[in-house]
Amino acid sequence: MPVTSMIYDDNNIFAKILRGEIPCRKVYEDDHTLAFEDINPQAPIHTLVIPKGKYVSMVDFTAKASDAEIAAFVRAIGEVAKIKGVKDSGYRILANSGEHSMQEVPHLHVHVFGGKSLGAMLVVPRA
Ligand code: AMP
């Protein structure tokens, strides 16, 4: 179900991963950022990158996060592309925010996709 509120919910699944309450397949971690494998991959490479802070969207993050958190988050995306071996073959990053984007987890996350040709940028739903 897509989110209908942009208020941070401490019970969201990524908050539980950050608190160690449920496991994840970790790809990368630093002081501000965690990256782990998506549980339902949409491409051969599908890794999620999240800030450790409580931010629901990119707007929330860029308004409230420190420069160090923002720098770490952007760098982590590059690190993940390198770690997952797609920096030369190519990859796509995507962040859903809000109802129209079909965001499901109300904790900011960037998807990193790769490992095959990813096709057109957007599949537009039929009206
Ligand atoms: P979004 O629709 O952009 O909010 O994406 C949420 C993503 O989180 C989906 O791709 C899910 O497959 C993924 N996801 C949900 N639960 C977990 C989990 N426990 N571990 C890893 N990925 C998850």
mmCIF file with all atom_site columns, N, CA and C in Angstrom, residues 7-19 21-22 54 104-107:
data_model
loop_
_atom_site.group_PDB
_atom_site.id
_atom_site.type_symbol
_atom_site.label_atom_id
_atom_site.label_alt_id
_atom_site.label_comp_id
_atom_site.label_asym_id
_atom_site.label_entity_id
_atom_site.label_seq_id
_atom_site.pdbx_PDB_ins_code
_atom_site.Cartn_x
_atom_site.Cartn_y
_atom_site.Cartn_z
_atom_site.occupancy
_atom_site.B_iso_or_equiv
_atom_site.pdbx_formal_charge
_atom_site.auth_seq_id
_atom_site.auth_comp_id
_atom_site.auth_asym_id
_atom_site.auth_atom_id
_atom_site.pdbx_PDB_model_num
ATOM 1  N N  . ILE A 1 7   ? 4.283  11.797 7.461  1.00 0.00 ? 7   ILE A N  1
ATOM 2  C CA . ILE A 1 7   ? 4.789  11.889 8.836  1.00 0.00 ? 7   ILE A CA 1
ATOM 3  C C  . ILE A 1 7   ? 5.588  10.621 9.128  1.00 0.00 ? 7   ILE A C  1
ATOM 4  N N  . TYR A 1 8   ? 6.764  10.791 9.739  1.00 0.00 ? 8   TYR A N  1
ATOM 5  C CA . TYR A 1 8   ? 7.617  9.629  10.015 1.00 0.00 ? 8   TYR A CA 1
ATOM 6  C C  . TYR A 1 8   ? 6.932  8.685  11.008 1.00 0.00 ? 8   TYR A C  1
ATOM 7  N N  . ASP A 1 9   ? 6.956  7.398  10.690 1.00 0.00 ? 9   ASP A N  1
ATOM 8  C CA . ASP A 1 9   ? 6.352  6.369  11.533 1.00 0.00 ? 9   ASP A CA 1
ATOM 9  C C  . ASP A 1 9   ? 7.466  5.469  12.065 1.00 0.00 ? 9   ASP A C  1
ATOM 10 N N  . ASP A 1 10  ? 7.689  5.512  13.390 1.00 0.00 ? 10  ASP A N  1
ATOM 11 C CA . ASP A 1 10  ? 8.773  4.732  14.001 1.00 0.00 ? 10  ASP A CA 1
ATOM 12 C C  . ASP A 1 10  ? 8.611  3.230  13.827 1.00 0.00 ? 10  ASP A C  1
ATOM 13 N N  . ASN A 1 11  ? 7.430  2.793  13.449 1.00 0.00 ? 11  ASN A N  1
ATOM 14 C CA . ASN A 1 11  ? 7.205  1.359  13.272 1.00 0.00 ? 11  ASN A CA 1
ATOM 15 C C  . ASN A 1 11  ? 7.400  0.896  11.843 1.00 0.00 ? 11  ASN A C  1
ATOM 16 N N  . ASN A 1 12  ? 7.905  1.781  10.961 1.00 0.00 ? 12  ASN A N  1
ATOM 17 C CA . ASN A 1 12  ? 8.106  1.326  9.579  1.00 0.00 ? 12  ASN A CA 1
ATOM 18 C C  . ASN A 1 12  ? 9.215  0.278  9.529  1.00 0.00 ? 12  ASN A C  1
ATOM 19 N N  . ILE A 1 13  ? 9.189  -0.523 8.474  1.00 0.00 ? 13  ILE A N  1
ATOM 20 C CA . ILE A 1 13  ? 10.059 -1.714 8.412  1.00 0.00 ? 13  ILE A CA 1
ATOM 21 C C  . ILE A 1 13  ? 11.547 -1.336 8.393  1.00 0.00 ? 13  ILE A C  1
ATOM 22 N N  . PHE A 1 14  ? 11.893 -0.197 7.790  1.00 0.00 ? 14  PHE A N  1
ATOM 23 C CA . PHE A 1 14  ? 13.315 0.172  7.752  1.00 0.00 ? 14  PHE A CA 1
ATOM 24 C C  . PHE A 1 14  ? 13.785 0.697  9.112  1.00 0.00 ? 14  PHE A C  1
ATOM 25 N N  . ALA A 1 15  ? 12.888 1.324  9.872  1.00 0.00 ? 15  ALA A N  1
ATOM 26 C CA . ALA A 1 15  ? 13.237 1.713  11.250 1.00 0.00 ? 15  ALA A CA 1
ATOM 27 C C  . ALA A 1 15  ? 13.533 0.459  12.071 1.00 0.00 ? 15  ALA A C  1
ATOM 28 N N  . LYS A 1 16  ? 12.762 -0.603 11.828 1.00 0.00 ? 16  LYS A N  1
ATOM 29 C CA . LYS A 1 16  ? 12.984 -1.862 12.559 1.00 0.00 ? 16  LYS A CA 1
ATOM 30 C C  . LYS A 1 16  ? 14.322 -2.486 12.157 1.00 0.00 ? 16  LYS A C  1
ATOM 31 N N  . ILE A 1 17  ? 14.665 -2.402 10.874 1.00 0.00 ? 17  ILE A N  1
ATOM 32 C CA . ILE A 1 17  ? 15.976 -2.900 10.431 1.00 0.00 ? 17  ILE A CA 1
ATOM 33 C C  . ILE A 1 17  ? 17.079 -2.098 11.109 1.00 0.00 ? 17  ILE A C  1
ATOM 34 N N  . LEU A 1 18  ? 16.938 -0.771 11.145 1.00 0.00 ? 18  LEU A N  1
ATOM 35 C CA . LEU A 1 18  ? 17.975 0.074  11.762 1.00 0.00 ? 18  LEU A CA 1
ATOM 36 C C  . LEU A 1 18  ? 18.117 -0.238 13.257 1.00 0.00 ? 18  LEU A C  1
ATOM 37 N N  . ARG A 1 19  ? 17.034 -0.596 13.924 1.00 0.00 ? 19  ARG A N  1
ATOM 38 C CA . ARG A 1 19  ? 17.108 -0.920 15.356 1.00 0.00 ? 19  ARG A CA 1
ATOM 39 C C  . ARG A 1 19  ? 17.547 -2.368 15.592 1.00 0.00 ? 19  ARG A C  1
ATOM 40 N N  . GLU A 1 21  ? 15.837 -5.013 14.874 1.00 0.00 ? 21  GLU A N  1
ATOM 41 C CA . GLU A 1 21  ? 14.696 -5.854 15.259 1.00 0.00 ? 21  GLU A CA 1
ATOM 42 C C  . GLU A 1 21  ? 14.353 -6.879 14.193 1.00 0.00 ? 21  GLU A C  1
ATOM 43 N N  . ILE A 1 22  ? 14.691 -6.569 12.940 1.00 0.00 ? 22  ILE A N  1
ATOM 44 C CA . ILE A 1 22  ? 14.552 -7.565 11.876 1.00 0.00 ? 22  ILE A CA 1
ATOM 45 C C  . ILE A 1 22  ? 15.835 -7.534 11.047 1.00 0.00 ? 22  ILE A C  1
ATOM 46 N N  . LYS A 1 54  ? 15.784 9.748  10.922 1.00 0.00 ? 54  LYS A N  1
ATOM 47 C CA . LYS A 1 54  ? 14.344 9.551  10.697 1.00 0.00 ? 54  LYS A CA 1
ATOM 48 C C  . LYS A 1 54  ? 13.816 10.569 9.687  1.00 0.00 ? 54  LYS A C  1
ATOM 49 N N  . GLU A 1 104 ? 6.100  2.899  -0.561 1.00 0.00 ? 104 GLU A N  1
ATOM 50 C CA . GLU A 1 104 ? 5.474  1.979  0.385  1.00 0.00 ? 104 GLU A CA 1
ATOM 51 C C  . GLU A 1 104 ? 6.039  2.114  1.790  1.00 0.00 ? 104 GLU A C  1
ATOM 52 N N  . VAL A 1 105 ? 7.332  2.384  1.879  1.00 0.00 ? 105 VAL A N  1
ATOM 53 C CA . VAL A 1 105 ? 7.972  2.458  3.198  1.00 0.00 ? 105 VAL A CA 1
ATOM 54 C C  . VAL A 1 105 ? 8.285  3.920  3.506  1.00 0.00 ? 105 VAL A C  1
ATOM 55 N N  . PRO A 1 106 ? 7.718  4.453  4.594  1.00 0.00 ? 106 PRO A N  1
ATOM 56 C CA . PRO A 1 106 ? 7.856  5.890  4.870  1.00 0.00 ? 106 PRO A CA 1
ATOM 57 C C  . PRO A 1 106 ? 9.154  6.240  5.583  1.00 0.00 ? 106 PRO A C  1
ATOM 58 N N  . HIS A 1 107 ? 10.263 5.718  5.055  1.00 0.00 ? 107 HIS A N  1
ATOM 59 C CA . HIS A 1 107 ? 11.614 6.093  5.499  1.00 0.00 ? 107 HIS A CA 1
ATOM 60 C C  . HIS A 1 107 ? 12.406 6.270  4.206  1.00 0.00 ? 107 HIS A C  1
#
